Protein backbone atom coordinates (compact mmCIF):
# COMPACT_ATOMS: atom_id res chain seq x y z
CA UNK A 1 0.00 0.00 0.00
CA UNK A 2 1.30 3.40 -0.96
CA UNK A 3 1.21 6.03 1.74
CA UNK A 4 2.44 9.60 2.01
CA UNK A 5 2.56 10.77 5.59
CA UNK A 6 2.81 14.41 6.54
CA UNK A 7 4.22 15.61 9.81
CA UNK A 8 1.91 17.22 12.31
CA UNK A 9 1.02 20.82 11.51
CA UNK A 10 -0.07 22.91 14.45
CA UNK A 11 -1.02 26.35 15.58
CA UNK A 12 1.36 29.27 15.19
CA UNK A 13 1.27 33.00 15.71
CA UNK A 14 1.35 35.33 12.74
CA UNK A 15 4.92 36.04 11.77
CA UNK A 16 6.10 32.64 12.89
CA UNK A 17 7.60 29.79 10.90
CA UNK A 18 6.77 26.16 10.43
CA UNK A 19 8.38 23.28 8.59
CA UNK A 20 6.29 20.42 7.34
CA UNK A 21 7.74 17.14 6.17
CA UNK A 22 6.40 14.28 4.12
CA UNK A 23 7.66 10.71 3.96
CA UNK A 24 6.56 7.82 1.83
CA UNK A 25 6.03 4.11 2.19
CA UNK A 26 5.31 1.72 -0.60
CA UNK A 27 6.95 3.95 -3.20
CA UNK A 28 10.17 5.82 -3.62
CA UNK A 29 10.03 9.59 -3.87
CA UNK A 30 12.83 9.60 -6.39
CA UNK A 31 12.12 10.10 -10.11
CA UNK A 32 8.86 11.94 -9.43
CA UNK A 33 7.58 15.44 -9.08
CA UNK A 34 6.65 16.24 -5.50
CA UNK A 35 4.19 18.97 -4.76
CA UNK A 36 2.72 20.82 -1.82
CA UNK A 37 -0.87 22.00 -1.84
CA UNK A 38 -3.28 23.50 0.64
CA UNK A 39 -7.01 23.82 0.98
CA UNK A 40 -8.63 26.39 3.21
CA UNK A 41 -12.25 26.32 4.38
CA UNK A 42 -14.54 26.74 1.41
CA UNK A 43 -11.63 27.02 -1.01
CA UNK A 44 -10.35 24.85 -3.81
CA UNK A 45 -7.08 23.01 -3.38
CA UNK A 46 -4.26 25.24 -4.54
CA UNK A 47 -0.72 24.42 -5.50
CA UNK A 48 2.04 26.10 -3.55
CA UNK A 49 5.35 24.65 -4.61
CA UNK A 50 6.79 21.71 -6.50
CA UNK A 51 10.18 20.07 -6.90
CA UNK A 52 11.38 17.68 -9.58
CA UNK A 53 13.77 14.75 -9.34
CA UNK A 54 16.76 17.06 -9.90
CA UNK A 55 15.60 19.35 -7.07
CA UNK A 56 14.56 22.14 -9.41
CA UNK A 57 11.76 24.08 -7.78
CA UNK A 58 8.71 25.98 -8.89
CA UNK A 59 6.56 28.28 -6.78
CA UNK A 60 3.12 29.73 -7.24
CA UNK A 61 3.12 33.51 -7.62
CA UNK A 62 1.05 34.02 -4.48
CA UNK A 63 3.65 32.23 -2.36
CA UNK A 64 5.70 35.47 -2.38
CA UNK A 65 9.00 33.91 -1.35
CA UNK A 66 7.69 32.83 2.04
CA UNK A 67 7.65 29.16 1.12
CA UNK A 68 10.62 26.91 0.45
CA UNK A 69 10.25 23.38 -0.86
CA UNK A 70 13.12 20.93 -0.72
CA UNK A 71 13.90 17.26 -0.69
CA UNK A 72 16.73 15.52 1.14
CA UNK A 73 19.66 14.15 -0.83
CA UNK A 74 18.45 10.61 -0.41
CA UNK A 75 15.16 11.80 -1.92
CA UNK A 76 13.16 10.14 0.80
CA UNK A 77 11.72 13.18 2.54
CA UNK A 78 9.97 16.27 1.24
CA UNK A 79 10.06 19.51 3.22
CA UNK A 80 7.99 22.67 3.06
CA UNK A 81 9.28 25.62 5.06
CA UNK A 82 6.76 28.39 5.66
CA UNK A 83 8.04 31.71 6.99
CA UNK A 84 6.38 34.97 8.02
CA UNK A 85 3.08 33.21 8.37
CA UNK A 86 -0.19 35.11 8.07
CA UNK A 87 -3.70 34.10 9.12
CA UNK A 88 -4.55 33.44 5.46
CA UNK A 89 -2.13 30.51 5.59
CA UNK A 90 -4.65 28.65 7.76
CA UNK A 91 -5.52 25.52 5.80
CA UNK A 92 -5.02 21.81 5.48
CA UNK A 93 -1.69 21.17 3.81
CA UNK A 94 -1.03 18.21 1.55
CA UNK A 95 1.99 16.63 -0.05
CA UNK A 96 1.63 14.77 -3.30
CA UNK A 97 3.71 12.71 -5.70
CA UNK A 98 3.33 12.06 -9.39
CA UNK A 99 3.33 8.66 -11.03
CA UNK A 100 6.36 9.41 -13.20
CA UNK A 101 9.11 12.01 -13.52
CA UNK A 102 7.44 13.47 -16.61
CA UNK A 103 4.07 14.06 -14.95
CA UNK A 104 3.40 17.64 -13.83
CA UNK A 105 6.18 18.91 -16.10
CA UNK A 106 3.77 21.31 -17.81
CA UNK A 107 1.41 22.02 -14.91
CA UNK A 108 3.15 21.37 -11.59
CA UNK A 109 0.35 23.05 -9.61
CA UNK A 110 -2.51 21.09 -11.13
CA UNK A 111 -3.75 18.56 -8.55
CA UNK A 112 -4.85 16.14 -11.28
CA UNK A 113 -1.20 15.63 -12.28
CA UNK A 114 -0.47 13.93 -8.97
CA UNK A 115 -1.22 10.29 -8.31
CA UNK A 116 -0.44 9.91 -4.61
CA UNK A 117 -1.57 12.15 -1.78
CA UNK A 118 -0.94 12.51 1.91
CA UNK A 119 -3.77 12.63 4.38
CA UNK A 120 -3.34 16.33 5.02
CA UNK A 121 -2.21 18.20 8.10
CA UNK A 122 -3.89 21.21 9.65
CA UNK A 123 -2.03 24.49 10.06
CA UNK A 124 -3.70 27.33 11.94
CA UNK A 125 -2.21 30.80 12.08
CA UNK A 126 -3.58 33.25 14.61
CA UNK A 127 -3.16 37.01 14.52
mmCIF file of N, CA and C in Angstrom:
data_model
loop_
_atom_site.group_PDB
_atom_site.id
_atom_site.type_symbol
_atom_site.label_atom_id
_atom_site.label_comp_id
_atom_site.label_asym_id
_atom_site.label_seq_id
_atom_site.Cartn_x
_atom_site.Cartn_y
_atom_site.Cartn_z
ATOM 1 N N UNK A 1 0.847 -1.194 0.000
ATOM 2 C CA UNK A 1 0.000 0.000 0.000
ATOM 3 C C UNK A 1 0.885 1.248 0.000
ATOM 4 N N UNK A 2 0.549 2.165 -0.869
ATOM 5 C CA UNK A 2 1.305 3.404 -0.956
ATOM 6 C C UNK A 2 0.742 4.410 0.035
ATOM 7 N N UNK A 3 1.637 5.013 0.792
ATOM 8 C CA UNK A 3 1.211 6.035 1.738
ATOM 9 C C UNK A 3 2.189 7.191 1.740
ATOM 10 N N UNK A 4 1.653 8.397 1.734
ATOM 11 C CA UNK A 4 2.435 9.600 2.006
ATOM 12 C C UNK A 4 1.970 10.114 3.353
ATOM 13 N N UNK A 5 2.918 10.368 4.228
ATOM 14 C CA UNK A 5 2.563 10.769 5.587
ATOM 15 C C UNK A 5 3.191 12.120 5.884
ATOM 16 N N UNK A 6 2.337 13.075 6.195
ATOM 17 C CA UNK A 6 2.815 14.405 6.539
ATOM 18 C C UNK A 6 3.069 14.494 8.038
ATOM 19 N N UNK A 7 3.990 15.354 8.395
ATOM 20 C CA UNK A 7 4.221 15.613 9.814
ATOM 21 C C UNK A 7 3.060 16.427 10.367
ATOM 22 N N UNK A 8 2.978 16.454 11.672
ATOM 23 C CA UNK A 8 1.912 17.224 12.307
ATOM 24 C C UNK A 8 2.093 18.712 12.014
ATOM 25 N N UNK A 9 0.978 19.385 11.755
ATOM 26 C CA UNK A 9 1.023 20.824 11.513
ATOM 27 C C UNK A 9 1.059 21.552 12.835
ATOM 28 N N UNK A 10 -0.005 22.250 13.166
ATOM 29 C CA UNK A 10 -0.071 22.909 14.454
ATOM 30 C C UNK A 10 -0.590 24.315 14.361
ATOM 31 N N UNK A 11 -0.549 24.972 15.486
ATOM 32 C CA UNK A 11 -1.015 26.355 15.584
ATOM 33 C C UNK A 11 0.179 27.258 15.813
ATOM 34 N N UNK A 12 0.256 28.326 15.057
ATOM 35 C CA UNK A 12 1.360 29.271 15.187
ATOM 36 C C UNK A 12 0.817 30.689 15.196
ATOM 37 N N UNK A 13 1.603 31.576 15.716
ATOM 38 C CA UNK A 13 1.269 32.998 15.705
ATOM 39 C C UNK A 13 1.682 33.595 14.367
ATOM 40 N N UNK A 14 0.971 34.617 13.959
ATOM 41 C CA UNK A 14 1.346 35.333 12.743
ATOM 42 C C UNK A 14 2.792 35.811 12.865
ATOM 43 N N UNK A 15 3.514 35.680 11.771
ATOM 44 C CA UNK A 15 4.925 36.044 11.770
ATOM 45 C C UNK A 15 5.852 34.888 12.076
ATOM 46 N N UNK A 16 5.294 33.801 12.541
ATOM 47 C CA UNK A 16 6.103 32.645 12.887
ATOM 48 C C UNK A 16 6.445 31.790 11.679
ATOM 49 N N UNK A 17 7.168 30.706 11.951
ATOM 50 C CA UNK A 17 7.598 29.790 10.901
ATOM 51 C C UNK A 17 7.215 28.375 11.265
ATOM 52 N N UNK A 18 7.134 27.560 10.243
ATOM 53 C CA UNK A 18 6.768 26.160 10.434
ATOM 54 C C UNK A 18 7.402 25.361 9.317
ATOM 55 N N UNK A 19 7.882 24.181 9.633
ATOM 56 C CA UNK A 19 8.385 23.279 8.594
ATOM 57 C C UNK A 19 7.588 21.988 8.625
ATOM 58 N N UNK A 20 7.018 21.673 7.500
ATOM 59 C CA UNK A 20 6.291 20.425 7.337
ATOM 60 C C UNK A 20 7.165 19.438 6.586
ATOM 61 N N UNK A 21 7.005 18.162 6.897
ATOM 62 C CA UNK A 21 7.737 17.138 6.171
ATOM 63 C C UNK A 21 6.771 16.066 5.682
ATOM 64 N N UNK A 22 7.236 15.315 4.727
ATOM 65 C CA UNK A 22 6.398 14.280 4.117
ATOM 66 C C UNK A 22 7.297 13.093 3.782
ATOM 67 N N UNK A 23 6.918 11.929 4.274
ATOM 68 C CA UNK A 23 7.658 10.715 3.960
ATOM 69 C C UNK A 23 6.732 9.731 3.259
ATOM 70 N N UNK A 24 7.349 8.750 2.620
ATOM 71 C CA UNK A 24 6.557 7.816 1.826
ATOM 72 C C UNK A 24 6.852 6.384 2.212
ATOM 73 N N UNK A 25 5.850 5.550 2.078
ATOM 74 C CA UNK A 25 6.026 4.107 2.192
ATOM 75 C C UNK A 25 5.317 3.468 1.011
ATOM 76 N N UNK A 26 5.906 2.399 0.531
ATOM 77 C CA UNK A 26 5.309 1.716 -0.604
ATOM 78 C C UNK A 26 5.775 2.227 -1.948
ATOM 79 N N UNK A 27 6.372 3.413 -1.971
ATOM 80 C CA UNK A 27 6.949 3.950 -3.197
ATOM 81 C C UNK A 27 8.215 4.697 -2.827
ATOM 82 N N UNK A 28 9.042 4.938 -3.810
ATOM 83 C CA UNK A 28 10.174 5.820 -3.622
ATOM 84 C C UNK A 28 9.804 7.214 -4.111
ATOM 85 N N UNK A 29 10.316 8.225 -3.450
ATOM 86 C CA UNK A 29 10.026 9.591 -3.867
ATOM 87 C C UNK A 29 10.958 10.053 -4.986
ATOM 88 N N UNK A 30 11.929 9.252 -5.306
ATOM 89 C CA UNK A 30 12.835 9.604 -6.390
ATOM 90 C C UNK A 30 12.114 9.453 -7.732
ATOM 91 N N UNK A 31 12.613 10.185 -8.723
ATOM 92 C CA UNK A 31 12.116 10.102 -10.110
ATOM 93 C C UNK A 31 10.642 10.487 -10.214
ATOM 94 N N UNK A 32 10.224 11.424 -9.370
ATOM 95 C CA UNK A 32 8.858 11.938 -9.427
ATOM 96 C C UNK A 32 8.878 13.426 -9.135
ATOM 97 N N UNK A 33 7.840 14.100 -9.582
ATOM 98 C CA UNK A 33 7.580 15.439 -9.083
ATOM 99 C C UNK A 33 6.917 15.290 -7.713
ATOM 100 N N UNK A 34 7.296 16.165 -6.804
ATOM 101 C CA UNK A 34 6.650 16.240 -5.498
ATOM 102 C C UNK A 34 6.059 17.634 -5.348
ATOM 103 N N UNK A 35 4.846 17.685 -4.873
ATOM 104 C CA UNK A 35 4.186 18.975 -4.760
ATOM 105 C C UNK A 35 3.577 19.184 -3.384
ATOM 106 N N UNK A 36 3.407 20.447 -3.048
ATOM 107 C CA UNK A 36 2.723 20.821 -1.815
ATOM 108 C C UNK A 36 1.512 21.664 -2.177
ATOM 109 N N UNK A 37 0.399 21.333 -1.577
ATOM 110 C CA UNK A 37 -0.866 22.004 -1.836
ATOM 111 C C UNK A 37 -1.507 22.374 -0.497
ATOM 112 N N UNK A 38 -2.496 23.209 -0.562
ATOM 113 C CA UNK A 38 -3.280 23.499 0.638
ATOM 114 C C UNK A 38 -4.732 23.764 0.230
ATOM 115 N N UNK A 39 -5.594 23.579 1.212
ATOM 116 C CA UNK A 39 -7.008 23.824 0.978
ATOM 117 C C UNK A 39 -7.594 24.449 2.233
ATOM 118 N N UNK A 40 -8.006 25.699 2.106
ATOM 119 C CA UNK A 40 -8.627 26.387 3.213
ATOM 120 C C UNK A 40 -10.121 26.148 3.219
ATOM 121 N N UNK A 41 -10.794 26.520 4.281
ATOM 122 C CA UNK A 41 -12.246 26.315 4.381
ATOM 123 C C UNK A 41 -12.977 26.981 3.226
ATOM 124 N N UNK A 42 -13.762 26.203 2.509
ATOM 125 C CA UNK A 42 -14.542 26.742 1.407
ATOM 126 C C UNK A 42 -13.751 27.062 0.162
ATOM 127 N N UNK A 43 -12.479 26.704 0.146
ATOM 128 C CA UNK A 43 -11.627 27.017 -1.011
ATOM 129 C C UNK A 43 -11.272 25.756 -1.791
ATOM 130 N N UNK A 44 -10.845 25.973 -3.019
ATOM 131 C CA UNK A 44 -10.346 24.848 -3.807
ATOM 132 C C UNK A 44 -8.912 24.551 -3.369
ATOM 133 N N UNK A 45 -8.454 23.376 -3.693
ATOM 134 C CA UNK A 45 -7.083 23.006 -3.377
ATOM 135 C C UNK A 45 -6.134 23.753 -4.311
ATOM 136 N N UNK A 46 -5.180 24.451 -3.742
ATOM 137 C CA UNK A 46 -4.264 25.241 -4.541
ATOM 138 C C UNK A 46 -2.833 24.759 -4.394
ATOM 139 N N UNK A 47 -2.127 24.806 -5.508
ATOM 140 C CA UNK A 47 -0.724 24.419 -5.496
ATOM 141 C C UNK A 47 0.140 25.525 -4.937
ATOM 142 N N UNK A 48 1.148 25.147 -4.181
ATOM 143 C CA UNK A 48 2.045 26.104 -3.548
ATOM 144 C C UNK A 48 3.447 26.030 -4.132
ATOM 145 N N UNK A 49 3.974 24.832 -4.184
ATOM 146 C CA UNK A 49 5.352 24.647 -4.613
ATOM 147 C C UNK A 49 5.523 23.224 -5.105
ATOM 148 N N UNK A 50 6.508 23.044 -5.971
ATOM 149 C CA UNK A 50 6.790 21.710 -6.500
ATOM 150 C C UNK A 50 8.285 21.570 -6.740
ATOM 151 N N UNK A 51 8.763 20.334 -6.681
ATOM 152 C CA UNK A 51 10.180 20.066 -6.898
ATOM 153 C C UNK A 51 10.304 18.819 -7.752
ATOM 154 N N UNK A 52 11.220 18.845 -8.724
ATOM 155 C CA UNK A 52 11.377 17.677 -9.582
ATOM 156 C C UNK A 52 12.491 16.781 -9.060
ATOM 157 N N UNK A 53 12.781 15.734 -9.790
ATOM 158 C CA UNK A 53 13.774 14.745 -9.344
ATOM 159 C C UNK A 53 15.162 15.361 -9.190
ATOM 160 N N UNK A 54 15.456 16.403 -9.962
ATOM 161 C CA UNK A 54 16.757 17.064 -9.900
ATOM 162 C C UNK A 54 16.761 18.240 -8.933
ATOM 163 N N UNK A 55 15.733 18.313 -8.092
ATOM 164 C CA UNK A 55 15.602 19.353 -7.066
ATOM 165 C C UNK A 55 15.418 20.753 -7.640
ATOM 166 N N UNK A 56 14.948 20.839 -8.866
ATOM 167 C CA UNK A 56 14.564 22.138 -9.414
ATOM 168 C C UNK A 56 13.178 22.464 -8.882
ATOM 169 N N UNK A 57 12.993 23.710 -8.464
ATOM 170 C CA UNK A 57 11.762 24.082 -7.781
ATOM 171 C C UNK A 57 10.925 25.070 -8.587
ATOM 172 N N UNK A 58 9.638 25.020 -8.324
ATOM 173 C CA UNK A 58 8.708 25.985 -8.889
ATOM 174 C C UNK A 58 7.796 26.439 -7.766
ATOM 175 N N UNK A 59 7.420 27.724 -7.805
ATOM 176 C CA UNK A 59 6.555 28.282 -6.781
ATOM 177 C C UNK A 59 5.404 29.045 -7.428
ATOM 178 N N UNK A 60 4.250 28.943 -6.789
ATOM 179 C CA UNK A 60 3.116 29.732 -7.239
ATOM 180 C C UNK A 60 3.380 31.209 -6.936
ATOM 181 N N UNK A 61 2.865 32.071 -7.779
ATOM 182 C CA UNK A 61 3.121 33.509 -7.621
ATOM 183 C C UNK A 61 2.680 34.025 -6.259
ATOM 184 N N UNK A 62 1.593 33.489 -5.726
ATOM 185 C CA UNK A 62 1.049 34.023 -4.480
ATOM 186 C C UNK A 62 1.820 33.547 -3.258
ATOM 187 N N UNK A 63 2.834 32.703 -3.477
ATOM 188 C CA UNK A 63 3.652 32.234 -2.361
ATOM 189 C C UNK A 63 4.547 33.348 -1.838
ATOM 190 N N UNK A 64 4.958 34.253 -2.749
ATOM 191 C CA UNK A 64 5.696 35.472 -2.377
ATOM 192 C C UNK A 64 6.957 35.201 -1.569
ATOM 193 N N UNK A 65 7.695 34.219 -1.942
ATOM 194 C CA UNK A 65 9.002 33.910 -1.355
ATOM 195 C C UNK A 65 8.942 33.539 0.114
ATOM 196 N N UNK A 66 7.781 33.266 0.644
ATOM 197 C CA UNK A 66 7.691 32.834 2.040
ATOM 198 C C UNK A 66 7.785 31.331 2.198
ATOM 199 N N UNK A 67 7.665 30.612 1.077
ATOM 200 C CA UNK A 67 7.653 29.161 1.116
ATOM 201 C C UNK A 67 8.921 28.624 0.449
ATOM 202 N N UNK A 68 9.462 27.573 1.033
ATOM 203 C CA UNK A 68 10.619 26.908 0.447
ATOM 204 C C UNK A 68 10.379 25.412 0.443
ATOM 205 N N UNK A 69 10.422 24.825 -0.738
ATOM 206 C CA UNK A 69 10.253 23.380 -0.861
ATOM 207 C C UNK A 69 11.611 22.761 -1.103
ATOM 208 N N UNK A 70 11.840 21.605 -0.523
ATOM 209 C CA UNK A 70 13.119 20.927 -0.723
ATOM 210 C C UNK A 70 12.927 19.437 -0.489
ATOM 211 N N UNK A 71 13.911 18.695 -0.961
ATOM 212 C CA UNK A 71 13.898 17.263 -0.686
ATOM 213 C C UNK A 71 15.287 16.885 -0.224
ATOM 214 N N UNK A 72 15.412 15.894 0.638
ATOM 215 C CA UNK A 72 16.730 15.521 1.145
ATOM 216 C C UNK A 72 17.499 14.814 0.041
ATOM 217 N N UNK A 73 18.802 14.703 0.232
ATOM 218 C CA UNK A 73 19.656 14.155 -0.828
ATOM 219 C C UNK A 73 19.339 12.707 -1.133
ATOM 220 N N UNK A 74 18.845 12.000 -0.158
ATOM 221 C CA UNK A 74 18.451 10.613 -0.410
ATOM 222 C C UNK A 74 17.101 10.536 -1.102
ATOM 223 N N UNK A 75 16.452 11.703 -1.235
ATOM 224 C CA UNK A 75 15.157 11.799 -1.920
ATOM 225 C C UNK A 75 14.115 10.914 -1.266
ATOM 226 N N UNK A 76 14.155 10.912 0.074
ATOM 227 C CA UNK A 76 13.162 10.137 0.803
ATOM 228 C C UNK A 76 12.204 11.006 1.588
ATOM 229 N N UNK A 77 12.542 12.283 1.745
ATOM 230 C CA UNK A 77 11.722 13.177 2.543
ATOM 231 C C UNK A 77 11.521 14.489 1.781
ATOM 232 N N UNK A 78 10.308 14.970 1.837
ATOM 233 C CA UNK A 78 9.974 16.270 1.245
ATOM 234 C C UNK A 78 9.741 17.255 2.382
ATOM 235 N N UNK A 79 10.239 18.484 2.219
ATOM 236 C CA UNK A 79 10.061 19.510 3.223
ATOM 237 C C UNK A 79 9.367 20.730 2.614
ATOM 238 N N UNK A 80 8.554 21.375 3.422
ATOM 239 C CA UNK A 80 7.990 22.672 3.058
ATOM 240 C C UNK A 80 8.194 23.607 4.240
ATOM 241 N N UNK A 81 9.029 24.604 4.049
ATOM 242 C CA UNK A 81 9.280 25.620 5.065
ATOM 243 C C UNK A 81 8.374 26.814 4.786
ATOM 244 N N UNK A 82 7.644 27.240 5.802
ATOM 245 C CA UNK A 82 6.757 28.388 5.659
ATOM 246 C C UNK A 82 7.203 29.461 6.643
ATOM 247 N N UNK A 83 7.565 30.609 6.158
ATOM 248 C CA UNK A 83 8.039 31.709 6.992
ATOM 249 C C UNK A 83 7.054 32.873 6.957
ATOM 250 N N UNK A 84 7.205 33.758 7.945
ATOM 251 C CA UNK A 84 6.379 34.971 8.021
ATOM 252 C C UNK A 84 4.900 34.646 7.817
ATOM 253 N N UNK A 85 4.439 33.704 8.582
ATOM 254 C CA UNK A 85 3.080 33.208 8.374
ATOM 255 C C UNK A 85 2.039 34.280 8.666
ATOM 256 N N UNK A 86 0.945 34.208 7.927
ATOM 257 C CA UNK A 86 -0.189 35.109 8.065
ATOM 258 C C UNK A 86 -1.446 34.278 8.280
ATOM 259 N N UNK A 87 -2.480 34.884 8.865
ATOM 260 C CA UNK A 87 -3.704 34.099 9.116
ATOM 261 C C UNK A 87 -4.271 33.434 7.861
ATOM 262 N N UNK A 88 -4.038 34.019 6.705
ATOM 263 C CA UNK A 88 -4.550 33.439 5.455
ATOM 264 C C UNK A 88 -3.855 32.121 5.100
ATOM 265 N N UNK A 89 -2.795 31.797 5.799
ATOM 266 C CA UNK A 89 -2.132 30.507 5.591
ATOM 267 C C UNK A 89 -2.879 29.364 6.279
ATOM 268 N N UNK A 90 -3.881 29.689 7.070
ATOM 269 C CA UNK A 90 -4.654 28.653 7.755
ATOM 270 C C UNK A 90 -5.330 27.759 6.734
ATOM 271 N N UNK A 91 -5.006 26.471 6.794
ATOM 272 C CA UNK A 91 -5.517 25.524 5.801
ATOM 273 C C UNK A 91 -5.060 24.121 6.171
ATOM 274 N N UNK A 92 -5.562 23.170 5.436
ATOM 275 C CA UNK A 92 -5.024 21.815 5.481
ATOM 276 C C UNK A 92 -3.983 21.703 4.384
ATOM 277 N N UNK A 93 -2.805 21.264 4.742
ATOM 278 C CA UNK A 93 -1.687 21.174 3.805
ATOM 279 C C UNK A 93 -1.469 19.723 3.401
ATOM 280 N N UNK A 94 -1.199 19.541 2.114
ATOM 281 C CA UNK A 94 -1.031 18.210 1.547
ATOM 282 C C UNK A 94 0.287 18.106 0.792
ATOM 283 N N UNK A 95 0.899 16.945 0.868
ATOM 284 C CA UNK A 95 1.986 16.635 -0.048
ATOM 285 C C UNK A 95 1.454 15.636 -1.075
ATOM 286 N N UNK A 96 2.087 15.627 -2.224
ATOM 287 C CA UNK A 96 1.631 14.765 -3.300
ATOM 288 C C UNK A 96 2.808 14.350 -4.168
ATOM 289 N N UNK A 97 2.670 13.219 -4.832
ATOM 290 C CA UNK A 97 3.713 12.709 -5.704
ATOM 291 C C UNK A 97 3.096 12.252 -7.018
ATOM 292 N N UNK A 98 3.823 12.499 -8.094
ATOM 293 C CA UNK A 98 3.328 12.059 -9.391
ATOM 294 C C UNK A 98 3.658 10.602 -9.633
ATOM 295 N N UNK A 99 3.069 10.054 -10.686
ATOM 296 C CA UNK A 99 3.335 8.657 -11.027
ATOM 297 C C UNK A 99 4.709 8.521 -11.664
ATOM 298 N N UNK A 100 5.078 9.489 -12.514
ATOM 299 C CA UNK A 100 6.356 9.412 -13.203
ATOM 300 C C UNK A 100 7.083 10.744 -13.109
ATOM 301 N N UNK A 101 8.321 10.790 -13.547
ATOM 302 C CA UNK A 101 9.107 12.011 -13.519
ATOM 303 C C UNK A 101 8.667 13.000 -14.577
ATOM 304 N N UNK A 102 7.907 12.569 -15.559
ATOM 305 C CA UNK A 102 7.439 13.474 -16.607
ATOM 306 C C UNK A 102 6.090 14.101 -16.255
ATOM 307 N N UNK A 103 5.363 13.495 -15.362
ATOM 308 C CA UNK A 103 4.073 14.059 -14.947
ATOM 309 C C UNK A 103 4.315 15.421 -14.313
ATOM 310 N N UNK A 104 3.367 16.303 -14.436
ATOM 311 C CA UNK A 104 3.403 17.637 -13.829
ATOM 312 C C UNK A 104 4.467 18.536 -14.442
ATOM 313 N N UNK A 105 5.152 18.081 -15.492
ATOM 314 C CA UNK A 105 6.184 18.912 -16.104
ATOM 315 C C UNK A 105 5.596 20.218 -16.636
ATOM 316 N N UNK A 106 4.408 20.134 -17.213
ATOM 317 C CA UNK A 106 3.768 21.310 -17.806
ATOM 318 C C UNK A 106 2.957 22.085 -16.770
ATOM 319 N N UNK A 107 2.309 21.363 -15.873
ATOM 320 C CA UNK A 107 1.411 22.015 -14.910
ATOM 321 C C UNK A 107 1.696 21.499 -13.512
ATOM 322 N N UNK A 108 2.773 21.930 -12.895
ATOM 323 C CA UNK A 108 3.151 21.372 -11.593
ATOM 324 C C UNK A 108 2.201 21.722 -10.462
ATOM 325 N N UNK A 109 1.278 22.667 -10.674
ATOM 326 C CA UNK A 109 0.346 23.047 -9.606
ATOM 327 C C UNK A 109 -1.073 22.544 -9.861
ATOM 328 N N UNK A 110 -1.193 21.656 -10.843
ATOM 329 C CA UNK A 110 -2.506 21.090 -11.128
ATOM 330 C C UNK A 110 -2.672 19.812 -10.332
ATOM 331 N N UNK A 111 -3.601 19.754 -9.392
ATOM 332 C CA UNK A 111 -3.755 18.556 -8.550
ATOM 333 C C UNK A 111 -3.937 17.264 -9.344
ATOM 334 N N UNK A 112 -4.580 17.345 -10.496
ATOM 335 C CA UNK A 112 -4.850 16.136 -11.279
ATOM 336 C C UNK A 112 -3.581 15.481 -11.795
ATOM 337 N N UNK A 113 -2.461 16.203 -11.796
ATOM 338 C CA UNK A 113 -1.203 15.629 -12.277
ATOM 339 C C UNK A 113 -0.579 14.682 -11.264
ATOM 340 N N UNK A 114 -1.083 14.697 -10.047
ATOM 341 C CA UNK A 114 -0.466 13.930 -8.966
ATOM 342 C C UNK A 114 -1.272 12.673 -8.681
ATOM 343 N N UNK A 115 -0.567 11.583 -8.514
ATOM 344 C CA UNK A 115 -1.218 10.289 -8.309
ATOM 345 C C UNK A 115 -1.386 9.964 -6.831
ATOM 346 N N UNK A 116 -0.420 10.319 -6.023
ATOM 347 C CA UNK A 116 -0.437 9.909 -4.614
ATOM 348 C C UNK A 116 -0.531 11.153 -3.724
ATOM 349 N N UNK A 117 -1.325 11.028 -2.658
ATOM 350 C CA UNK A 117 -1.573 12.154 -1.776
ATOM 351 C C UNK A 117 -1.430 11.758 -0.315
ATOM 352 N N UNK A 118 -0.935 12.702 0.479
ATOM 353 C CA UNK A 118 -0.937 12.505 1.910
ATOM 354 C C UNK A 118 -2.329 12.768 2.472
ATOM 355 N N UNK A 119 -2.469 12.511 3.743
ATOM 356 C CA UNK A 119 -3.771 12.634 4.381
ATOM 357 C C UNK A 119 -4.100 14.073 4.741
ATOM 358 N N UNK A 120 -3.127 14.927 4.686
ATOM 359 C CA UNK A 120 -3.340 16.325 5.021
ATOM 360 C C UNK A 120 -3.022 16.597 6.481
ATOM 361 N N UNK A 121 -2.517 17.799 6.736
ATOM 362 C CA UNK A 121 -2.210 18.198 8.100
ATOM 363 C C UNK A 121 -2.680 19.645 8.289
ATOM 364 N N UNK A 122 -3.278 19.914 9.425
ATOM 365 C CA UNK A 122 -3.888 21.214 9.654
ATOM 366 C C UNK A 122 -2.858 22.204 10.190
ATOM 367 N N UNK A 123 -2.857 23.380 9.589
ATOM 368 C CA UNK A 123 -2.034 24.492 10.062
ATOM 369 C C UNK A 123 -2.970 25.661 10.349
ATOM 370 N N UNK A 124 -2.874 26.192 11.547
ATOM 371 C CA UNK A 124 -3.704 27.325 11.945
ATOM 372 C C UNK A 124 -2.807 28.471 12.367
ATOM 373 N N UNK A 125 -3.017 29.626 11.768
ATOM 374 C CA UNK A 125 -2.213 30.805 12.077
ATOM 375 C C UNK A 125 -3.121 31.848 12.715
ATOM 376 N N UNK A 126 -2.780 32.267 13.899
ATOM 377 C CA UNK A 126 -3.577 33.253 14.610
ATOM 378 C C UNK A 126 -2.888 34.609 14.593
ATOM 379 N N UNK A 127 -3.708 35.644 14.580
ATOM 380 C CA UNK A 127 -3.164 37.006 14.519
ATOM 381 C C UNK A 127 -2.856 37.541 15.901
#
